[in-house]
PDB file of N, CA and C in Angstrom:
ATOM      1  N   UNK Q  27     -31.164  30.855 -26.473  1.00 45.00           N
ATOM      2  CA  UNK Q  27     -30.971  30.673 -25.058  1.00 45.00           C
ATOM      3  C   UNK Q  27     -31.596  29.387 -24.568  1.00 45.00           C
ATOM      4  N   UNK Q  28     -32.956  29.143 -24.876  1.00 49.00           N
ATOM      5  CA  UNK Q  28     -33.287  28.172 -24.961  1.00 49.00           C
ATOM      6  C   UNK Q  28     -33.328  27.573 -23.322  1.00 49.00           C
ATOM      7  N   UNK Q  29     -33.289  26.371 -22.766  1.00 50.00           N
ATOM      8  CA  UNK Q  29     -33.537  25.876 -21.370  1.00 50.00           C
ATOM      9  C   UNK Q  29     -32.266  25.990 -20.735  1.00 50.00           C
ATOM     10  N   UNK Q  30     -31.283  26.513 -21.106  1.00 53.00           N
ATOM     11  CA  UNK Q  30     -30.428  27.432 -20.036  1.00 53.00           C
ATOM     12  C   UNK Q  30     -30.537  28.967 -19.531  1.00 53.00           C
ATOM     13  N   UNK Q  31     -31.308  29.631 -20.765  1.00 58.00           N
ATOM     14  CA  UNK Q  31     -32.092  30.717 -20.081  1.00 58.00           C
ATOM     15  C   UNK Q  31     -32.872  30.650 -19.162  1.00 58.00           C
ATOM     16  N   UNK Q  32     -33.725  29.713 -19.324  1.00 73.00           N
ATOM     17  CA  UNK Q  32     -34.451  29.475 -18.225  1.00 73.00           C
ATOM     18  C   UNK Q  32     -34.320  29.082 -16.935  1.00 73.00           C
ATOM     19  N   UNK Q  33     -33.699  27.957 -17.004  1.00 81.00           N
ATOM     20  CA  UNK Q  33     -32.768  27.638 -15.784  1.00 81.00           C
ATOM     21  C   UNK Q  33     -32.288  28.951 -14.956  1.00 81.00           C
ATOM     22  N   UNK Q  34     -31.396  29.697 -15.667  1.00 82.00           N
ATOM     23  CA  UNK Q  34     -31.189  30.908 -15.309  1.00 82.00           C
ATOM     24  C   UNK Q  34     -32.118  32.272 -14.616  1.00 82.00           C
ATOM     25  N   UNK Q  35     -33.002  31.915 -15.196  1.00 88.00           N
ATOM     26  CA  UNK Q  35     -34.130  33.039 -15.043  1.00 88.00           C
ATOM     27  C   UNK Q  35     -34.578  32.077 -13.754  1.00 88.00           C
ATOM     28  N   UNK Q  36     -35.249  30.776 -13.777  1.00 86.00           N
ATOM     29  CA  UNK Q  36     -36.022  30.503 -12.533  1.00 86.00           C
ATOM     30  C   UNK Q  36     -35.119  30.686 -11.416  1.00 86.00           C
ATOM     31  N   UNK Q  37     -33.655  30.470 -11.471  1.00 84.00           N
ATOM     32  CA  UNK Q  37     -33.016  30.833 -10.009  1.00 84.00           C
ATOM     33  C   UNK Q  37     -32.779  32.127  -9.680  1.00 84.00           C
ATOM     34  N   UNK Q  38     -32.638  32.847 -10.717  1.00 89.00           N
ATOM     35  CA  UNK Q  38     -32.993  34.582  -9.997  1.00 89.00           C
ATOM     36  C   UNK Q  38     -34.287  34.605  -9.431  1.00 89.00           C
ATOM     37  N   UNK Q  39     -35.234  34.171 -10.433  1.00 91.00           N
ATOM     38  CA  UNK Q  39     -36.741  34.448  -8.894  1.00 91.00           C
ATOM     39  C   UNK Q  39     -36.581  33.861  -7.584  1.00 91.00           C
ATOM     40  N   UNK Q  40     -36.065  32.411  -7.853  1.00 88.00           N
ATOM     41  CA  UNK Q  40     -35.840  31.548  -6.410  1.00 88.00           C
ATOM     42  C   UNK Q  40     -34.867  32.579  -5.657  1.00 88.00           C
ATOM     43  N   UNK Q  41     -33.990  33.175  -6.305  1.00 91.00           N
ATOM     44  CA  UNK Q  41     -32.947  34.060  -5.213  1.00 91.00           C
ATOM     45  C   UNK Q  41     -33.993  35.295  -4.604  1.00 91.00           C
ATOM     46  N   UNK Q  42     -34.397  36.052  -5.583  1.00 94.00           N
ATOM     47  CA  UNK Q  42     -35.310  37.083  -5.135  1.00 94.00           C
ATOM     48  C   UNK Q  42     -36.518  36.606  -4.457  1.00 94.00           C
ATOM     49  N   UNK Q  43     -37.047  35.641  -4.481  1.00 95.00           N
ATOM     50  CA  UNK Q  43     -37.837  35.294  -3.276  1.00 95.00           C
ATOM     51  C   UNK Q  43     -37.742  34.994  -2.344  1.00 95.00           C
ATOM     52  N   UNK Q  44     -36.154  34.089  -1.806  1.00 93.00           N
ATOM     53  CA  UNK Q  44     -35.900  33.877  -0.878  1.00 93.00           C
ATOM     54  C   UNK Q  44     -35.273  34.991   0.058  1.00 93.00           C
ATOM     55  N   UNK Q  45     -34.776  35.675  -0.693  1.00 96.00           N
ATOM     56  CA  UNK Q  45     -34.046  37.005  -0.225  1.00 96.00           C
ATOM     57  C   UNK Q  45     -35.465  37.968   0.672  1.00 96.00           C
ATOM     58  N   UNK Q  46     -36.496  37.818  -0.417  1.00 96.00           N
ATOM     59  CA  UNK Q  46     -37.544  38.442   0.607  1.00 96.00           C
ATOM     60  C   UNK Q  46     -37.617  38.517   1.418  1.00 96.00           C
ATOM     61  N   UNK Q  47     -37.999  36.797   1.691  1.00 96.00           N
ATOM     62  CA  UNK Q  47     -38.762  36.107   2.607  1.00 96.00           C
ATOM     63  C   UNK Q  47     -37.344  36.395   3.799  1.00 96.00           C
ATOM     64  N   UNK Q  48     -36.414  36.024   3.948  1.00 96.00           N
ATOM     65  CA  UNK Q  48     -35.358  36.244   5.056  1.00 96.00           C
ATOM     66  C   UNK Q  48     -34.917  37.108   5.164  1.00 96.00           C
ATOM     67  N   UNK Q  49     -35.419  38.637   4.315  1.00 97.00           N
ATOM     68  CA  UNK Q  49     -35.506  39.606   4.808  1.00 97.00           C
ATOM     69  C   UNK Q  49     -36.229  40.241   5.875  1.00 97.00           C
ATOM     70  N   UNK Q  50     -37.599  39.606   5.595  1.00 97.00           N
ATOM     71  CA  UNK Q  50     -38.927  39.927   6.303  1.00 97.00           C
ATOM     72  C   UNK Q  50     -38.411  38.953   7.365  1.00 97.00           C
ATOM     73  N   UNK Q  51     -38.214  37.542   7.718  1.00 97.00           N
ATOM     74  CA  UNK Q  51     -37.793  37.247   8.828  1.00 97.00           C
ATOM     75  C   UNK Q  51     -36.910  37.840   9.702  1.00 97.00           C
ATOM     76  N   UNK Q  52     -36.039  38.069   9.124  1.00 97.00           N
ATOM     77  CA  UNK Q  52     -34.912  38.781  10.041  1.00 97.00           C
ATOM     78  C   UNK Q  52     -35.609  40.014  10.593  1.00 97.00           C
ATOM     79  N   UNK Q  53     -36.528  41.069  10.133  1.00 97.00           N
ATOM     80  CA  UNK Q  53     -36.997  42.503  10.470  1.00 97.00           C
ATOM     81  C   UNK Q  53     -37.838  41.745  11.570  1.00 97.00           C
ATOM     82  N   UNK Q  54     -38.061  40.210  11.432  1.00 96.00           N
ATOM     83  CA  UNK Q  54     -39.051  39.952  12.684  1.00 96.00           C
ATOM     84  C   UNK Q  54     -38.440  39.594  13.893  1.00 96.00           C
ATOM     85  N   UNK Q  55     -37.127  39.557  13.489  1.00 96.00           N
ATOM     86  CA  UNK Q  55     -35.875  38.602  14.508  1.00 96.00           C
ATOM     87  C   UNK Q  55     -35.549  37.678  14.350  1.00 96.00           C
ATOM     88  N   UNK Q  56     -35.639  36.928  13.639  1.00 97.00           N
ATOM     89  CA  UNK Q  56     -35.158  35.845  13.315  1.00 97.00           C
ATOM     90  C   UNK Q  56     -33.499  35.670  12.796  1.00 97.00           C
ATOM     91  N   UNK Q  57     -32.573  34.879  13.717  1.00 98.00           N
ATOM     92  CA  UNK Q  57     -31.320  35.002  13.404  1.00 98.00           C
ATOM     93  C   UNK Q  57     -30.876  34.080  12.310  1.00 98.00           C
ATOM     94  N   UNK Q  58     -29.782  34.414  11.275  1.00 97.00           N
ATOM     95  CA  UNK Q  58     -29.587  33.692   9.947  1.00 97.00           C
ATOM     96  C   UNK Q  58     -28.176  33.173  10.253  1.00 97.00           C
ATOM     97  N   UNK Q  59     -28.074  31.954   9.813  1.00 97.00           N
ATOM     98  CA  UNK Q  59     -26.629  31.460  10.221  1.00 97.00           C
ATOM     99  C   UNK Q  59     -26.082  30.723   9.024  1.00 97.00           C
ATOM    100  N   UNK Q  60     -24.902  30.533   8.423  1.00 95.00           N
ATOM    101  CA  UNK Q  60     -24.577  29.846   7.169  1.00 95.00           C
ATOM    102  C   UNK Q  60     -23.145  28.619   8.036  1.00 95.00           C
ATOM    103  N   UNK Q  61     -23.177  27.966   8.283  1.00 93.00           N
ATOM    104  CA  UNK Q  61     -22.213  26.879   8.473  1.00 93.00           C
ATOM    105  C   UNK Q  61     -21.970  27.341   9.711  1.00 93.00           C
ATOM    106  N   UNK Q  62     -22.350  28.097  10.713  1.00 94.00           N
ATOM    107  CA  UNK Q  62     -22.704  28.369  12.145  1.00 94.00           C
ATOM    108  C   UNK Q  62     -22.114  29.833  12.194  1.00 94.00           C
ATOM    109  N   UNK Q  63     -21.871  30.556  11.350  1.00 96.00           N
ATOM    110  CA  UNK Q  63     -21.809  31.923  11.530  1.00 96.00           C
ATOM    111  C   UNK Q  63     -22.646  32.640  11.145  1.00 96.00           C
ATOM    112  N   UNK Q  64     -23.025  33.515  12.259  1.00 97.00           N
ATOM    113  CA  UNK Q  64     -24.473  34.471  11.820  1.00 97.00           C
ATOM    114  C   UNK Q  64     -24.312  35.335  10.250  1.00 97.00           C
ATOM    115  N   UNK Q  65     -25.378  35.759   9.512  1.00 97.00           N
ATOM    116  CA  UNK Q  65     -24.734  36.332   8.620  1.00 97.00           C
ATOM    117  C   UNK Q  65     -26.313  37.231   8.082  1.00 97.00           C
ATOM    118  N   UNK Q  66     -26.073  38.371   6.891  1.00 96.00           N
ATOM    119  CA  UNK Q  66     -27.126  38.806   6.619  1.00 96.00           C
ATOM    120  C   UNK Q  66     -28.157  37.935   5.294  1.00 96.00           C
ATOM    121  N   UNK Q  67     -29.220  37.965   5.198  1.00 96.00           N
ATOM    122  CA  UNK Q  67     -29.694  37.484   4.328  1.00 96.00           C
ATOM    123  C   UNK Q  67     -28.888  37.567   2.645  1.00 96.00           C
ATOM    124  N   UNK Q  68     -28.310  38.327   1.870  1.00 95.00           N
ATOM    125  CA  UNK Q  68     -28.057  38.716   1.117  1.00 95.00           C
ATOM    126  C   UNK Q  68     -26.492  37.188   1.128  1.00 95.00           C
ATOM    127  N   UNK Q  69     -26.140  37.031   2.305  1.00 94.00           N
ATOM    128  CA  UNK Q  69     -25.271  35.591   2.204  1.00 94.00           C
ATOM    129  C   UNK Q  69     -26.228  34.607   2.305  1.00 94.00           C
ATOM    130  N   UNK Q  70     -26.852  34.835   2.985  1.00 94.00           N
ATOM    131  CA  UNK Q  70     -27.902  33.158   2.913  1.00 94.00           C
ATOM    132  C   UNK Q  70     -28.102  32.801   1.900  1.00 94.00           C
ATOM    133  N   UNK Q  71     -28.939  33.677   0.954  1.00 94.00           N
ATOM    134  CA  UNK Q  71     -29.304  33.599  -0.401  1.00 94.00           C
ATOM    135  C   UNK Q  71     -27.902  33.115  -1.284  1.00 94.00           C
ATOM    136  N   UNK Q  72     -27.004  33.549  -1.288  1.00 90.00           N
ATOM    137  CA  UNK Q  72     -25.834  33.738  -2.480  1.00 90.00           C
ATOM    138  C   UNK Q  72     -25.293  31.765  -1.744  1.00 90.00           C
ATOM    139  N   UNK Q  73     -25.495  31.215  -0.869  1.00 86.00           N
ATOM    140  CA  UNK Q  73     -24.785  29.966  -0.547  1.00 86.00           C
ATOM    141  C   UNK Q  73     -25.922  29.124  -0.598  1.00 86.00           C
ATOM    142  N   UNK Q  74     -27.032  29.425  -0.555  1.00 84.00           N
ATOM    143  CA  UNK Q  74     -28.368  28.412  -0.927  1.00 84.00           C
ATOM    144  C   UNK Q  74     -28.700  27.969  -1.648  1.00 84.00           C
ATOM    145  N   UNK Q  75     -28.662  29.147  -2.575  1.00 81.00           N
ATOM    146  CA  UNK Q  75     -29.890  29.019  -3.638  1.00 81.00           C
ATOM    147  C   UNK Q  75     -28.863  29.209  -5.219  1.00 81.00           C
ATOM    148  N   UNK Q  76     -28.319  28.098  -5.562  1.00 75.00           N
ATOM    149  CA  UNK Q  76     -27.124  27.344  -6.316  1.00 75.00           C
ATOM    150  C   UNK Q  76     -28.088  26.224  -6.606  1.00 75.00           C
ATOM    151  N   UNK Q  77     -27.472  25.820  -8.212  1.00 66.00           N
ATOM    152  CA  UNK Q  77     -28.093  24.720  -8.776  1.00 66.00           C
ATOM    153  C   UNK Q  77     -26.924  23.751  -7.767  1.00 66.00           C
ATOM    154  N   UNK Q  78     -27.998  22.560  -7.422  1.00 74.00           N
ATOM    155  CA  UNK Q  78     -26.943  21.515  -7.037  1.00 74.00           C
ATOM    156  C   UNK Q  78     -26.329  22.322  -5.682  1.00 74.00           C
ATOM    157  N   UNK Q  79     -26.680  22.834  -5.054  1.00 71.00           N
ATOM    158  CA  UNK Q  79     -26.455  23.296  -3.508  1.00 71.00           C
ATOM    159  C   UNK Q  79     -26.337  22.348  -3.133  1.00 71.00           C
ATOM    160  N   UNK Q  80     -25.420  22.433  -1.703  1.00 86.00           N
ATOM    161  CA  UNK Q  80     -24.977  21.428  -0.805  1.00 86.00           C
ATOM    162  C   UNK Q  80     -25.349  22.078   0.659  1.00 86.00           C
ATOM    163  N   UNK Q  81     -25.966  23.142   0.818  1.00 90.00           N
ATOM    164  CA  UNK Q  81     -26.671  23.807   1.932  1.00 90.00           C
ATOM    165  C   UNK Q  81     -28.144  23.079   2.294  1.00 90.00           C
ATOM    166  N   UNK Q  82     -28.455  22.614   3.128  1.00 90.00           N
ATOM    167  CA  UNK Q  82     -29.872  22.906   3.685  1.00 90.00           C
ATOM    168  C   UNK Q  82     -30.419  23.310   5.185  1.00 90.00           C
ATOM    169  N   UNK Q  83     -31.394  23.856   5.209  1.00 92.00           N
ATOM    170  CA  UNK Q  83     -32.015  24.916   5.868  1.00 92.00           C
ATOM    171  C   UNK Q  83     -32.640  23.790   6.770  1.00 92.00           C
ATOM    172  N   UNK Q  84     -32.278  24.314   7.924  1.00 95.00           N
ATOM    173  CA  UNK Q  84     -32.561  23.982   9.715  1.00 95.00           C
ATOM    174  C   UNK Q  84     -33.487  25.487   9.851  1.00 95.00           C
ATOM    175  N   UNK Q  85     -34.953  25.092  10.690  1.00 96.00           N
ATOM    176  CA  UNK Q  85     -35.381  25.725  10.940  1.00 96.00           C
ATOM    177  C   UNK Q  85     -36.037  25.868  12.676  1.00 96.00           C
ATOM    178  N   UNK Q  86     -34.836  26.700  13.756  1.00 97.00           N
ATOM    179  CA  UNK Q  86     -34.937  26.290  14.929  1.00 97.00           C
ATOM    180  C   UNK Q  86     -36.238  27.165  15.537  1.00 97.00           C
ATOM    181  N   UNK Q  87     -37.214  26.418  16.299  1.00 97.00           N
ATOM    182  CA  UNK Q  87     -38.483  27.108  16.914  1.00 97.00           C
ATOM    183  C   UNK Q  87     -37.651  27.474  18.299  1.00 97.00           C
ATOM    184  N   UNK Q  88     -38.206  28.360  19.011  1.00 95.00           N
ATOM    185  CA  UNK Q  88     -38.219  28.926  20.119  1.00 95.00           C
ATOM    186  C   UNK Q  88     -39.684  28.377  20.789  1.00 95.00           C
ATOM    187  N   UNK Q  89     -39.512  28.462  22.537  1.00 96.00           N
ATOM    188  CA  UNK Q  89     -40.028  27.566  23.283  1.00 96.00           C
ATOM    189  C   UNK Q  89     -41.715  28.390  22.887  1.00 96.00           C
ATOM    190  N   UNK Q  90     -42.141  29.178  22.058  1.00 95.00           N
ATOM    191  CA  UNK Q  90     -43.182  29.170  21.818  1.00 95.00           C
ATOM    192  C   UNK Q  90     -43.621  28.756  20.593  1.00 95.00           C
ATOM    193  N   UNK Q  91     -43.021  28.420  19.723  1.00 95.00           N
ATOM    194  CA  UNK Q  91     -43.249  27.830  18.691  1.00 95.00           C
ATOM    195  C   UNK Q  91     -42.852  28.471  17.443  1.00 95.00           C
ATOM    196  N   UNK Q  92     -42.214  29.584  17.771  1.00 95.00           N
ATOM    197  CA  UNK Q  92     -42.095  30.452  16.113  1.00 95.00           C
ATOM    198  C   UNK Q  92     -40.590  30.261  16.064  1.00 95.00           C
ATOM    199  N   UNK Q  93     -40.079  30.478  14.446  1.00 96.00           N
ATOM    200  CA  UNK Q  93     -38.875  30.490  14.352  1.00 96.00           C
ATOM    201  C   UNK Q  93     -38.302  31.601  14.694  1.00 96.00           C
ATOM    202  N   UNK Q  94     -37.484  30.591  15.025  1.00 97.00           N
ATOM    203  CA  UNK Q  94     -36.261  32.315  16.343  1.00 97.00           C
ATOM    204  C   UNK Q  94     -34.688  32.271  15.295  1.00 97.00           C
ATOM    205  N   UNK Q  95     -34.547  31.088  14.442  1.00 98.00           N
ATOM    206  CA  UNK Q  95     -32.861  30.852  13.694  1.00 98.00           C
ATOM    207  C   UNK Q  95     -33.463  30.260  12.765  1.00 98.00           C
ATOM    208  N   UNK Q  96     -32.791  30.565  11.329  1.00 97.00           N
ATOM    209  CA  UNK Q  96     -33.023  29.636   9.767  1.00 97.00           C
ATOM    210  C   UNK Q  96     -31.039  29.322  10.209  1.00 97.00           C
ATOM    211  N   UNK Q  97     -30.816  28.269  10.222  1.00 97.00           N
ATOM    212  CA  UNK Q  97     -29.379  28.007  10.228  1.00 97.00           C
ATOM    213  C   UNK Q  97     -29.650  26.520   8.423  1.00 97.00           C
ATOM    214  N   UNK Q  98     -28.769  27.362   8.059  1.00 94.00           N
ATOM    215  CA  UNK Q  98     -27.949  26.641   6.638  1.00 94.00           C
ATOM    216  C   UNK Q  98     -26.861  26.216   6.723  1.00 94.00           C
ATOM    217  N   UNK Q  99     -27.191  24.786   6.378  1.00 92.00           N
ATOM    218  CA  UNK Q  99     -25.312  24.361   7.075  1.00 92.00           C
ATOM    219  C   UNK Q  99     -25.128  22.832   5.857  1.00 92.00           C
ATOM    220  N   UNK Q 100     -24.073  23.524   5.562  1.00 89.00           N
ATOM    221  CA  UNK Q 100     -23.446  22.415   4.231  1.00 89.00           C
ATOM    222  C   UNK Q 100     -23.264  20.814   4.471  1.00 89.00           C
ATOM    223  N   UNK Q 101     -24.325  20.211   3.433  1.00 88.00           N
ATOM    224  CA  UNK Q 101     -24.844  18.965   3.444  1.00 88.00           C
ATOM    225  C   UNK Q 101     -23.386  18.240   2.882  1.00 88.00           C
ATOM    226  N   UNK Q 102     -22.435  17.215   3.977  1.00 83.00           N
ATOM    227  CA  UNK Q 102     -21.759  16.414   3.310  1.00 83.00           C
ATOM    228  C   UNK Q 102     -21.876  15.155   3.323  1.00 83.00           C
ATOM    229  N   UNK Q 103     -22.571  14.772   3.853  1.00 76.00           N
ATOM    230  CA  UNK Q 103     -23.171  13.271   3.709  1.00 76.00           C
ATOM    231  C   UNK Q 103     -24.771  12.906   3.023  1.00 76.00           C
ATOM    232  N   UNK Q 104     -25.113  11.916   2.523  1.00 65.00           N
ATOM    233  CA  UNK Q 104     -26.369  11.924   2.254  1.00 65.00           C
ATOM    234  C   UNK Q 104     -26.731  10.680   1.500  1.00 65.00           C
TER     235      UNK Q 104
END
Protein backbone atom coordinates (compact mmCIF):
# COMPACT_ATOMS: atom_id res chain seq x y z
CA UNK A 1 0.00 0.00 0.00
CA UNK A 2 2.69 1.94 0.79
CA UNK A 3 2.18 6.18 0.53
CA UNK A 4 -1.12 5.79 -1.14
CA UNK A 5 -2.40 4.09 1.87
CA UNK A 6 -1.54 6.69 3.62
CA UNK A 7 -2.61 9.42 1.73
CA UNK A 8 -5.77 7.59 2.05
CA UNK A 9 -5.86 7.04 5.65
CA UNK A 10 -4.78 10.84 6.49
CA UNK A 11 -7.94 12.13 4.53
CA UNK A 12 -10.38 9.92 6.33
CA UNK A 13 -9.11 11.51 9.67
CA UNK A 14 -9.13 15.03 7.94
CA UNK A 15 -12.87 14.00 6.89
CA UNK A 16 -13.71 12.68 10.40
CA UNK A 17 -12.42 15.63 12.03
CA UNK A 18 -13.86 18.03 10.11
CA UNK A 19 -17.16 16.38 10.16
CA UNK A 20 -16.87 16.78 14.00
CA UNK A 21 -15.94 19.95 14.27
CA UNK A 22 -19.13 21.22 11.86
CA UNK A 23 -21.08 19.07 13.57
CA UNK A 24 -20.50 20.64 16.92
CA UNK A 25 -20.81 24.02 15.11
CA UNK A 26 -23.91 23.59 13.60
CA UNK A 27 -25.55 22.08 17.27
CA UNK A 28 -24.20 25.68 18.19
CA UNK A 29 -25.95 27.38 15.14
CA UNK A 30 -23.82 27.94 12.98
CA UNK A 31 -25.21 27.86 9.30
CA UNK A 32 -23.18 25.62 6.56
CA UNK A 33 -23.34 26.65 2.99
CA UNK A 34 -21.51 24.85 -0.09
CA UNK A 35 -21.52 27.23 -3.32
CA UNK A 36 -24.40 29.33 -1.52
CA UNK A 37 -26.77 26.60 -0.67
CA UNK A 38 -27.28 25.77 2.89
CA UNK A 39 -26.47 22.19 3.45
CA UNK A 40 -25.73 19.55 6.34
CA UNK A 41 -22.27 18.96 7.48
CA UNK A 42 -21.98 15.42 6.10
CA UNK A 43 -21.97 17.65 2.40
CA UNK A 44 -19.53 20.09 3.60
CA UNK A 45 -17.18 17.46 4.41
CA UNK A 46 -17.74 15.15 1.14
CA UNK A 47 -16.96 18.72 -1.24
CA UNK A 48 -13.98 19.94 1.00
CA UNK A 49 -12.04 17.70 2.12
CA UNK A 50 -10.74 16.11 -1.55
CA UNK A 51 -7.12 15.88 -2.43
CA UNK A 52 -6.64 18.95 -4.65
CA UNK A 53 -10.10 20.60 -3.58
CA UNK A 54 -11.20 23.59 -5.26
CA UNK A 55 -13.52 24.63 -2.17
CA UNK A 56 -12.40 27.09 0.45
CA UNK A 57 -13.93 27.99 3.65
CA UNK A 58 -15.32 31.67 4.35
CA UNK A 59 -15.79 32.08 7.83
CA UNK A 60 -18.71 34.82 8.44
CA UNK A 61 -18.67 36.50 12.23
CA UNK A 62 -21.86 37.92 13.46
CA UNK A 63 -21.95 41.52 14.92
CA UNK A 64 -20.59 39.95 18.13
CA UNK A 65 -17.85 38.29 16.98
CA UNK A 66 -18.59 34.51 16.80
CA UNK A 67 -19.16 32.55 13.75
CA UNK A 68 -22.78 32.61 12.75
CA UNK A 69 -21.94 30.80 8.66
CA UNK A 70 -18.77 28.45 7.50
CA UNK A 71 -19.77 29.16 3.67
CA UNK A 72 -17.48 26.89 1.14
CA UNK A 73 -17.56 28.13 -2.14
CA UNK A 74 -15.54 26.72 -5.19
CA UNK A 75 -12.17 28.37 -5.81
CA UNK A 76 -11.95 29.25 -9.71
CA UNK A 77 -9.47 31.66 -9.95
CA UNK A 78 -6.18 31.85 -8.13
Amino acid sequence: MGEMGNNAEELNTAKENMLSQLEQMTQSGVALFVDGRAVLPTEAVSKAVRENSPYMADYVLGTSGTIEQVRFDRVTRW
